[in-house]
Short mmCIF file of C-alpha atoms in Angstrom, two decimals:
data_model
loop_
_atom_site.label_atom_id
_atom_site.label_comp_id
_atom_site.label_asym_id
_atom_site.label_seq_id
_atom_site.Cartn_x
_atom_site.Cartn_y
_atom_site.Cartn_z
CA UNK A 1 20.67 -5.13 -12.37
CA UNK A 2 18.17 -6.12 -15.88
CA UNK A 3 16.52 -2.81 -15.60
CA UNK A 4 17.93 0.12 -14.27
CA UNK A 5 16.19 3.73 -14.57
CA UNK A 6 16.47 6.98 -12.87
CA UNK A 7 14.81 10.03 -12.26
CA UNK A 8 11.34 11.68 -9.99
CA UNK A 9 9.61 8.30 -9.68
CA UNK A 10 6.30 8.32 -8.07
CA UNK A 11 4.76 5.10 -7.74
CA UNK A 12 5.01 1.79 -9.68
CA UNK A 13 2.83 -1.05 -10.53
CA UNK A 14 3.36 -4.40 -11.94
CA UNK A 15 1.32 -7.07 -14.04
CA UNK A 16 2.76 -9.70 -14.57
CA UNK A 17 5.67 -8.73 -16.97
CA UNK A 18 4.33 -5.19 -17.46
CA UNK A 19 5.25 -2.85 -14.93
CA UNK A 20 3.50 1.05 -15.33
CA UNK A 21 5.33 3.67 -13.05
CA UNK A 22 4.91 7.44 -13.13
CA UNK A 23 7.89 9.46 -13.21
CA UNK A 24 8.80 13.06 -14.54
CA UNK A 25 5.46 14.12 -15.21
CA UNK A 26 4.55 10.85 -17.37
CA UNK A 27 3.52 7.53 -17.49
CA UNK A 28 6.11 4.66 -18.46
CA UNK A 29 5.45 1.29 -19.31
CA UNK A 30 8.34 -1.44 -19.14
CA UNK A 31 7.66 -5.20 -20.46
CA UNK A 32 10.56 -7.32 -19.03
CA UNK A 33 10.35 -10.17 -21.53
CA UNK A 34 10.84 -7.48 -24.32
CA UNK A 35 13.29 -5.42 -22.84
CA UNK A 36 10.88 -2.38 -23.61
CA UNK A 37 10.50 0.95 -22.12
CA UNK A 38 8.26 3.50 -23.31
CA UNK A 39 6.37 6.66 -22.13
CA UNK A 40 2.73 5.91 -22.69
CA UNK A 41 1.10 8.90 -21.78
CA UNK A 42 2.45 12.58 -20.65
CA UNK A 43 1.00 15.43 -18.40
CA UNK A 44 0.11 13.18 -15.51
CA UNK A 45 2.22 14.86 -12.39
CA UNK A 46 3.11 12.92 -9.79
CA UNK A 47 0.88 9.80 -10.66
CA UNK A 48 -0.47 7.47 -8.47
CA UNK A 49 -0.61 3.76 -9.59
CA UNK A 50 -3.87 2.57 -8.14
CA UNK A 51 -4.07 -0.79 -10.04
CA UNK A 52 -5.25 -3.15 -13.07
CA UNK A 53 -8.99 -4.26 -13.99
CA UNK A 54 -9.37 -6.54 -16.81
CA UNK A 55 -6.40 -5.28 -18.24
CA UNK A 56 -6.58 -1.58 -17.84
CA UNK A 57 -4.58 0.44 -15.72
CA UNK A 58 -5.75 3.31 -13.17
CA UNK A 59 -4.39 6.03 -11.45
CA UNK A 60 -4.41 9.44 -9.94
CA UNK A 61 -2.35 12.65 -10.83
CA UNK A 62 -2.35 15.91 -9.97
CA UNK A 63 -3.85 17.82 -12.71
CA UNK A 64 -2.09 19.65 -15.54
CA UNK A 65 -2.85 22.99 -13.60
CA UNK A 66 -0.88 21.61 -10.97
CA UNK A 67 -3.33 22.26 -8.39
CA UNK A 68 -2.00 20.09 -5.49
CA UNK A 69 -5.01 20.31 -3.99
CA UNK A 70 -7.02 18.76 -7.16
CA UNK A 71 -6.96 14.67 -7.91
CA UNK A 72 -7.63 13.35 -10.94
CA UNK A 73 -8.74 9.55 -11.29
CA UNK A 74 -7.95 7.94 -15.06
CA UNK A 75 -7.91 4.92 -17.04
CA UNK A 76 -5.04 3.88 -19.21
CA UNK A 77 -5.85 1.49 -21.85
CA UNK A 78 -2.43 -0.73 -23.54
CA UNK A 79 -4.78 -1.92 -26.46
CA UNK A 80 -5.77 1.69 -27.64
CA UNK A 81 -2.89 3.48 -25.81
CA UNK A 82 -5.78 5.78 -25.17
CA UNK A 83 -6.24 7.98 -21.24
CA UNK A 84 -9.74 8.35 -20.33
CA UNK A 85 -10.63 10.91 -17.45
CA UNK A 86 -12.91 9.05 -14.63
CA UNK A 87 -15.53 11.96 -13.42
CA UNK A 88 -15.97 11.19 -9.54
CA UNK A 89 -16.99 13.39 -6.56
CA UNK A 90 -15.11 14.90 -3.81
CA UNK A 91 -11.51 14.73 -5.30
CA UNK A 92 -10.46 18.15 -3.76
CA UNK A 93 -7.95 17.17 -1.36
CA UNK A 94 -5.99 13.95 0.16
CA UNK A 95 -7.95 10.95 -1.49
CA UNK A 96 -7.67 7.56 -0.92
CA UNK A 97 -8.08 4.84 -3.24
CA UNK A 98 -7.59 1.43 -3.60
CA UNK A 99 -8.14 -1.51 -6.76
CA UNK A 100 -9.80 -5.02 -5.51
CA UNK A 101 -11.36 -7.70 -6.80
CA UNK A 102 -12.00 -5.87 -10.47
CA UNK A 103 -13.80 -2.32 -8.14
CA UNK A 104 -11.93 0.35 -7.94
CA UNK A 105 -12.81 2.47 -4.20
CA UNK A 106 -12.14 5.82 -3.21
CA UNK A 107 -12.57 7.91 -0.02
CA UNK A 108 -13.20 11.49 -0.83
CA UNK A 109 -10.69 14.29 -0.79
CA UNK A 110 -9.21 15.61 2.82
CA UNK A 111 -7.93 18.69 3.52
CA UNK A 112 -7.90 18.10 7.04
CA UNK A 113 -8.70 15.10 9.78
CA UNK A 114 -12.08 13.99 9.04
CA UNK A 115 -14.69 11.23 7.11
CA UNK A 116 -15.53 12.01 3.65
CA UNK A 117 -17.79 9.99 1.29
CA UNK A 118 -16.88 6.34 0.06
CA UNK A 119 -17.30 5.90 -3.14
CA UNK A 120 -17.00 3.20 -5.85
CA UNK A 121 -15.95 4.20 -9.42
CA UNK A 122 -18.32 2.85 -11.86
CA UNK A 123 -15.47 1.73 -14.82
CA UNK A 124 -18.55 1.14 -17.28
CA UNK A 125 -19.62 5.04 -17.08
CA UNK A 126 -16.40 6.22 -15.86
CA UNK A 127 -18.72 8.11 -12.75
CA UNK A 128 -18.68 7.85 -9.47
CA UNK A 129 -21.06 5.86 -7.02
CA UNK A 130 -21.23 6.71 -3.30
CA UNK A 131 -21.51 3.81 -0.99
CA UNK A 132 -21.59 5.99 2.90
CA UNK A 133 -21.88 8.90 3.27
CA UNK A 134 -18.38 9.57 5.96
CA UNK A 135 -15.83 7.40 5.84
CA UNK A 136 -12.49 6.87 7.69
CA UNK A 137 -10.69 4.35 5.83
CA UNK A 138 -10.76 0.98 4.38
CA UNK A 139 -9.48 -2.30 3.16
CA UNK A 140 -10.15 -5.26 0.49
CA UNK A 141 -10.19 -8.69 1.53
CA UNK A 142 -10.10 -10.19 -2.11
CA UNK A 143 -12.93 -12.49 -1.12
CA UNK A 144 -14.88 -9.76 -2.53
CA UNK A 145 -15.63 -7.90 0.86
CA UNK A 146 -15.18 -4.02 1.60
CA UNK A 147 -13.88 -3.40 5.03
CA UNK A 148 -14.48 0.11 5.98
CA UNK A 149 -14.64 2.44 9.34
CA UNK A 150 -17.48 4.90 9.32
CA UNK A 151 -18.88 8.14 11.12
CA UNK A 152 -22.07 9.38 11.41
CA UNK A 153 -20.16 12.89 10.90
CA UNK A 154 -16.75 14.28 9.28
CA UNK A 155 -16.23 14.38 13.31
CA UNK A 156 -14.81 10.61 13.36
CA UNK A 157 -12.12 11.75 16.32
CA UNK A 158 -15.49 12.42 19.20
CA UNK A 159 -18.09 10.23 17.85
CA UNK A 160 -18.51 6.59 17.73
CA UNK A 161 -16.61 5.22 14.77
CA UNK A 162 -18.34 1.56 13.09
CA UNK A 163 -16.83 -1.25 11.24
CA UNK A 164 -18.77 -2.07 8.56
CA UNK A 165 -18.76 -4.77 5.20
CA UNK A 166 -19.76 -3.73 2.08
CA UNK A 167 -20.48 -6.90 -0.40
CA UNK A 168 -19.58 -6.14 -3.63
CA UNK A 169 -21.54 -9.04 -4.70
CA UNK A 170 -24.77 -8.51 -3.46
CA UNK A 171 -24.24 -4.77 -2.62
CA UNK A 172 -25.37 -4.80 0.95
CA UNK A 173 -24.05 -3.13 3.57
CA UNK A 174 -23.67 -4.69 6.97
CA UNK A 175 -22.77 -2.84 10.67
CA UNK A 176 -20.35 -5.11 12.88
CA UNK A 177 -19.51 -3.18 16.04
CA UNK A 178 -19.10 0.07 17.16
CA UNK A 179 -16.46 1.82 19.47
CA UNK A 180 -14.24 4.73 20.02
CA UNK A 181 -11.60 6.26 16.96
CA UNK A 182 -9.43 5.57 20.39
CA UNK A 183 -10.21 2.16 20.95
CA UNK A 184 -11.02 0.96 17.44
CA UNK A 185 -7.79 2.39 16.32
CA UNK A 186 -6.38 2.61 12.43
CA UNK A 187 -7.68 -0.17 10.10
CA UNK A 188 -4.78 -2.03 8.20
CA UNK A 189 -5.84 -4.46 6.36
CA UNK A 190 -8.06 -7.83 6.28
CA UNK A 191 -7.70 -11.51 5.33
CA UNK A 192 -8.67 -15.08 6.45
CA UNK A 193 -7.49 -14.61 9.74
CA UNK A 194 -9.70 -11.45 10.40
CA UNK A 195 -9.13 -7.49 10.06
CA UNK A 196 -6.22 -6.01 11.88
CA UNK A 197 -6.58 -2.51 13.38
CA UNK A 198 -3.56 -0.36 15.00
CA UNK A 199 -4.28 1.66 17.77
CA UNK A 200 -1.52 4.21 19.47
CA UNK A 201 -0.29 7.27 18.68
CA UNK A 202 2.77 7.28 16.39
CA UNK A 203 5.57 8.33 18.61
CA UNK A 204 4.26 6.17 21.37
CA UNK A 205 6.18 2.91 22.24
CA UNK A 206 3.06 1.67 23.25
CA UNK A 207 1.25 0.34 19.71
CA UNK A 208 -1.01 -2.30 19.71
CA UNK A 209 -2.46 -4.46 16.31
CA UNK A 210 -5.37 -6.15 17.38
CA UNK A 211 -7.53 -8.26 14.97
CA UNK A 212 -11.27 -8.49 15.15
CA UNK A 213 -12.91 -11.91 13.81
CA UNK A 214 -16.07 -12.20 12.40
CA UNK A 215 -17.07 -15.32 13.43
CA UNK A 216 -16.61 -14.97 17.03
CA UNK A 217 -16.99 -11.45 16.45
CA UNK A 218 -14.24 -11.02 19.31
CA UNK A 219 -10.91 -8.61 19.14
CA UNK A 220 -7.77 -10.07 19.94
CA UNK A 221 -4.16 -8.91 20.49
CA UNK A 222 -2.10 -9.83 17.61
CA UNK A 223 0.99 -7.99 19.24
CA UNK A 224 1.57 -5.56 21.53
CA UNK A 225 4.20 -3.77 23.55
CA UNK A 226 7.18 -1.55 23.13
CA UNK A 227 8.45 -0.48 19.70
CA UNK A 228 5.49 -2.62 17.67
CA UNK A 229 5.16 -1.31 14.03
CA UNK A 230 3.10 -2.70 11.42
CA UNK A 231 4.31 -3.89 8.30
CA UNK A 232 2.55 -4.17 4.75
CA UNK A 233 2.82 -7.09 2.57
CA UNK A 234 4.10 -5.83 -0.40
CA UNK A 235 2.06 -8.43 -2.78
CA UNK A 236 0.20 -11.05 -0.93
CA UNK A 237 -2.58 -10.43 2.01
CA UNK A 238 -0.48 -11.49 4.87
CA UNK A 239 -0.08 -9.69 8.47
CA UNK A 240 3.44 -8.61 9.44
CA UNK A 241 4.93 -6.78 12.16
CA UNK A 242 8.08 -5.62 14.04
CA UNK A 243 9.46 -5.74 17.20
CA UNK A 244 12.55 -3.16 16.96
CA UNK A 245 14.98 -1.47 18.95
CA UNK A 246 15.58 2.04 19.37
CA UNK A 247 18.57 4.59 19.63
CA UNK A 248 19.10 7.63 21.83
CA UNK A 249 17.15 9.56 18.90
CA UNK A 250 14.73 7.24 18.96
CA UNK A 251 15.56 5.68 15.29
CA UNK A 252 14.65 1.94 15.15
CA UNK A 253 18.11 1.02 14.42
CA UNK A 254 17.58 -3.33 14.30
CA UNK A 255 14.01 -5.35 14.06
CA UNK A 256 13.11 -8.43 14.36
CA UNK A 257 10.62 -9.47 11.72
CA UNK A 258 7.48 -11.51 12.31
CA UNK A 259 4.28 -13.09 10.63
CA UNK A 260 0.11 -13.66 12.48
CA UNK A 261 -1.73 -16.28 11.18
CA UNK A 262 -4.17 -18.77 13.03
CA UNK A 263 -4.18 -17.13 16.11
CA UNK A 264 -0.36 -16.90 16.86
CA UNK A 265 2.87 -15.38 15.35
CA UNK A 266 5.98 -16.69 13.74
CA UNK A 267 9.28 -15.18 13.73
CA UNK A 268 10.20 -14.30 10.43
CA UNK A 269 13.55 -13.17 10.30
CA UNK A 270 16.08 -11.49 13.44
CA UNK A 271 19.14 -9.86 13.71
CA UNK A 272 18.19 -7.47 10.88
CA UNK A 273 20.16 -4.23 11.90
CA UNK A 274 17.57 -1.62 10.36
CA UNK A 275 13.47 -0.93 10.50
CA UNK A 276 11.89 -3.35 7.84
CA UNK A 277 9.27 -1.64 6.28
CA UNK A 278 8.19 -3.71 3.60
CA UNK A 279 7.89 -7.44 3.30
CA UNK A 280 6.75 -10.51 1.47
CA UNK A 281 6.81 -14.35 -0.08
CA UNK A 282 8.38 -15.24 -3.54
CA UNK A 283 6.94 -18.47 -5.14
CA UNK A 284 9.13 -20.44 -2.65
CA UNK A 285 7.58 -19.54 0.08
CA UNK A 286 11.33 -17.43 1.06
CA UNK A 287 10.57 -14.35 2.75
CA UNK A 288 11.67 -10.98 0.84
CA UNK A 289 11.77 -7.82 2.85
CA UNK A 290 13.19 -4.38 2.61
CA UNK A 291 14.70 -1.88 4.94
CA UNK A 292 15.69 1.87 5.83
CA UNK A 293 18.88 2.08 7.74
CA UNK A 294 20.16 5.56 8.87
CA UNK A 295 23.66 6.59 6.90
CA UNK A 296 26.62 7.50 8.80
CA UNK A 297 26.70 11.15 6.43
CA UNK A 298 25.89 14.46 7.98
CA UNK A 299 23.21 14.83 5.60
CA UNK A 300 21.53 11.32 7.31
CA UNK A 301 21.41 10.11 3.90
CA UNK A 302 19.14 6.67 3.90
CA UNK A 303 20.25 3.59 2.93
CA UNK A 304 17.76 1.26 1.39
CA UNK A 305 17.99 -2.41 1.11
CA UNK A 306 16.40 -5.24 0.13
CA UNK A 307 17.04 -8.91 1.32
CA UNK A 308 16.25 -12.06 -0.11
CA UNK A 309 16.47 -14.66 2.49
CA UNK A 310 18.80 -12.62 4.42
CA UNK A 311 20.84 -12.30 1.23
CA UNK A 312 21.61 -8.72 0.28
CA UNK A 313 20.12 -8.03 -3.42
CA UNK A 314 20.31 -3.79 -3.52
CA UNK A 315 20.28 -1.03 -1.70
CA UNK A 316 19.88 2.76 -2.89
CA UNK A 317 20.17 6.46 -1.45
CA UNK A 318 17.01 8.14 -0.75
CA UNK A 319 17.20 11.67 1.23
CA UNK A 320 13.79 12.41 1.07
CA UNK A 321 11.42 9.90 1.71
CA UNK A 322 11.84 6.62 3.08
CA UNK A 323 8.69 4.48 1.25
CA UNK A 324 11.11 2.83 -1.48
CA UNK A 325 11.49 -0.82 -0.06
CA UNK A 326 7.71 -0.53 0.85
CA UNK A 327 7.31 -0.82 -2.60
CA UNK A 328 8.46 -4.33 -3.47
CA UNK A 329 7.21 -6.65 -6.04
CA UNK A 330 7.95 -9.86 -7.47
CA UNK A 331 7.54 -11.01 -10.92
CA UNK A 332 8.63 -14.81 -11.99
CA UNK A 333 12.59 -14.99 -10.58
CA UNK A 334 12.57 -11.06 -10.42
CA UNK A 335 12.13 -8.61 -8.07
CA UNK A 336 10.86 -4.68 -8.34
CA UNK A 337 11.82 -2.20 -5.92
CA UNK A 338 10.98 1.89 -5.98
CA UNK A 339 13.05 4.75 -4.61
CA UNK A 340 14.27 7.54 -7.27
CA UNK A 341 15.67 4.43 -8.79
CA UNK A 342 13.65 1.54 -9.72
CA UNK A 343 15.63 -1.89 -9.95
CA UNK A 344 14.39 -4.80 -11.53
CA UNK A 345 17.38 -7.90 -9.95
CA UNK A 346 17.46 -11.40 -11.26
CA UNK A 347 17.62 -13.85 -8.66
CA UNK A 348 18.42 -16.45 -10.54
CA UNK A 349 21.70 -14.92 -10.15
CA UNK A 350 21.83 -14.24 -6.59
#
């Protein structure tokens, strides 16, 4: 390992040769070229790295109070070393956000299953902007579009749920099609080849990722069938997916990874004897994924690892979560992983 650190991690972020994580109640900078680690800012709990614009970092936290049921949105800035707290509506609750294309989107606070308001954080005034009025959720397809499924009520689960595009360019908001929170199913995430939805109940053998395109304006089966799990690309914008194979528990105990694009799939990587749950590209077009394996202990102890080409490069303990290896990120010949360790491995040795 080049960089080793332990303790209550929360999420990281990297730019480049900076990478920001939050972790015992404070926010930590590391610079890899320097060999630098410092805690930039403290009384941020459990922050959220939500990601950079024009060199400034944001995040959420719960607040000082440590009202759980509070988030706070804020802007770090590296060239002051200064916080400054973002003032935006609806933050009471579950909110989702999300950094693309230099805009910075949220979906109000949930407390239970239901829309809230989109909104866009204006960085200028450091206020908030609302864009619909309910919202389900929503993706970036760094061609400067806003995916997003909308409700004409917080009721998304009975009504009619709608695609829709929001141009960040030109500001205008167009419908697409309508259907059923059923039919339509979860939105994932969007890209040249179209936006990918997964519908199926978690639980359910039976997923299916489908991907609408907006040219033909036609919904396709990307994959389908028994034990079908999305997987997120980890740094890029591509669409990956498992086929796996279940124990008596129902564990997903080996996977077979593979990759859409252009209408068909590609198999990725097989014989992997664990769920992947993470995956990506280095600059050699080599595929990099992660993993959580079930441990042999009573205490079902989770072993995380990640591969490089099917070469082992780390693994870690986790007990309780298992979104470390979801978490991977490359920087030039390096590679970034989060669990209550974060590892920074050289592959140049490897």
């Amino acid at each position: 390992d080049d960089y080793n650190i332990q303790g209550n991690v929360s999420s990281m972020m990297m730019c480049g040769e900076d990478v920001y994580f939050g972790m015992n109640d404070s926010l930590y900078h590391y610079n890899f070229s320097e060999g630098k680690e410092e805690a930039v800012l403290s009384d941020v709990p459990y922050a959220q790295m939500l990601g950079s614009i024009e060199g400034k970092v944001y995040f959420s936290y719960a607040g000082p109070e440590l009202d759980m049921m509070m988030t706070h949105m804020a802007e770090y800035d590296p060239a002051t070393g200064r916080q400054r707290e973002l003032q935006g509506e609806e933050l009471a609750g579950n909110v989702d956000a999300l950094v693309g294309g230099g805009h910075l989107f949220y979906i109000g606070g949930r407390t239970d299953v239901s829309a809230r308001g989109l909104y866009e954080m204006n960085i200028e005034t450091g206020t908030s902007e609302k864009i619909d009025e309910y919202a389900v959720g929503m993706v970036y397809d760094e061609m400067g579009n806003l995916y997003y499924t909308a409700c004409d009520s917080q009721d998304f689960m009975s009504n009619p749920v709608t695609l829709k595009k929001y141009d960040t360019q030109t500001g205008e908001i167009s419908e697409l099609f309508t259907d059923s929170m059923e039919n339509m199913g979860t939105i994932l995430r969007a890209n040249g080849d179209g936006i990918f939805f997964q519908t199926g109940i978690q639980g359910d053998s039976s997923y299916a990722l489908m991907c609408w395109d907006p040219e033909t304006e036609t919904m396709t089966e990307a994959a389908g069938g028994a034990n079908i799990r999305y997987v997120p690309d980890c740094q890029n914008n591509h669409f990956y997916y498992i086929v796996g194979r279940k124990n008596d528990d129902g564990h997903i105990v080996s996977s077979e990874l593979y990759r859409y694009s252009g209408g068909g799939s590609a198999l990725i990587a097989n014989g992997v004897e664990s769920e992947i749950v993470g995956a990506t590209w280095d600059t050699n077009f080599q595929c990099i994924y992660g993993t959580d394996q079930l441990g042999r202990s009573a205490t079902r102890h989770i072993v995380q690892e990640i591969k490089w080409f099917d070469r082992f490069i780390c693994s870690g303990f986790d007990d309780m979560f298992r979104a470390a290896v979801s978490f991977i990120k490359i920087a030039p010949m390096h590679l970034y992983s989060l669990s209550c360790i974060i590892k920074a491995q050289n592959l140049k040795s490897r």
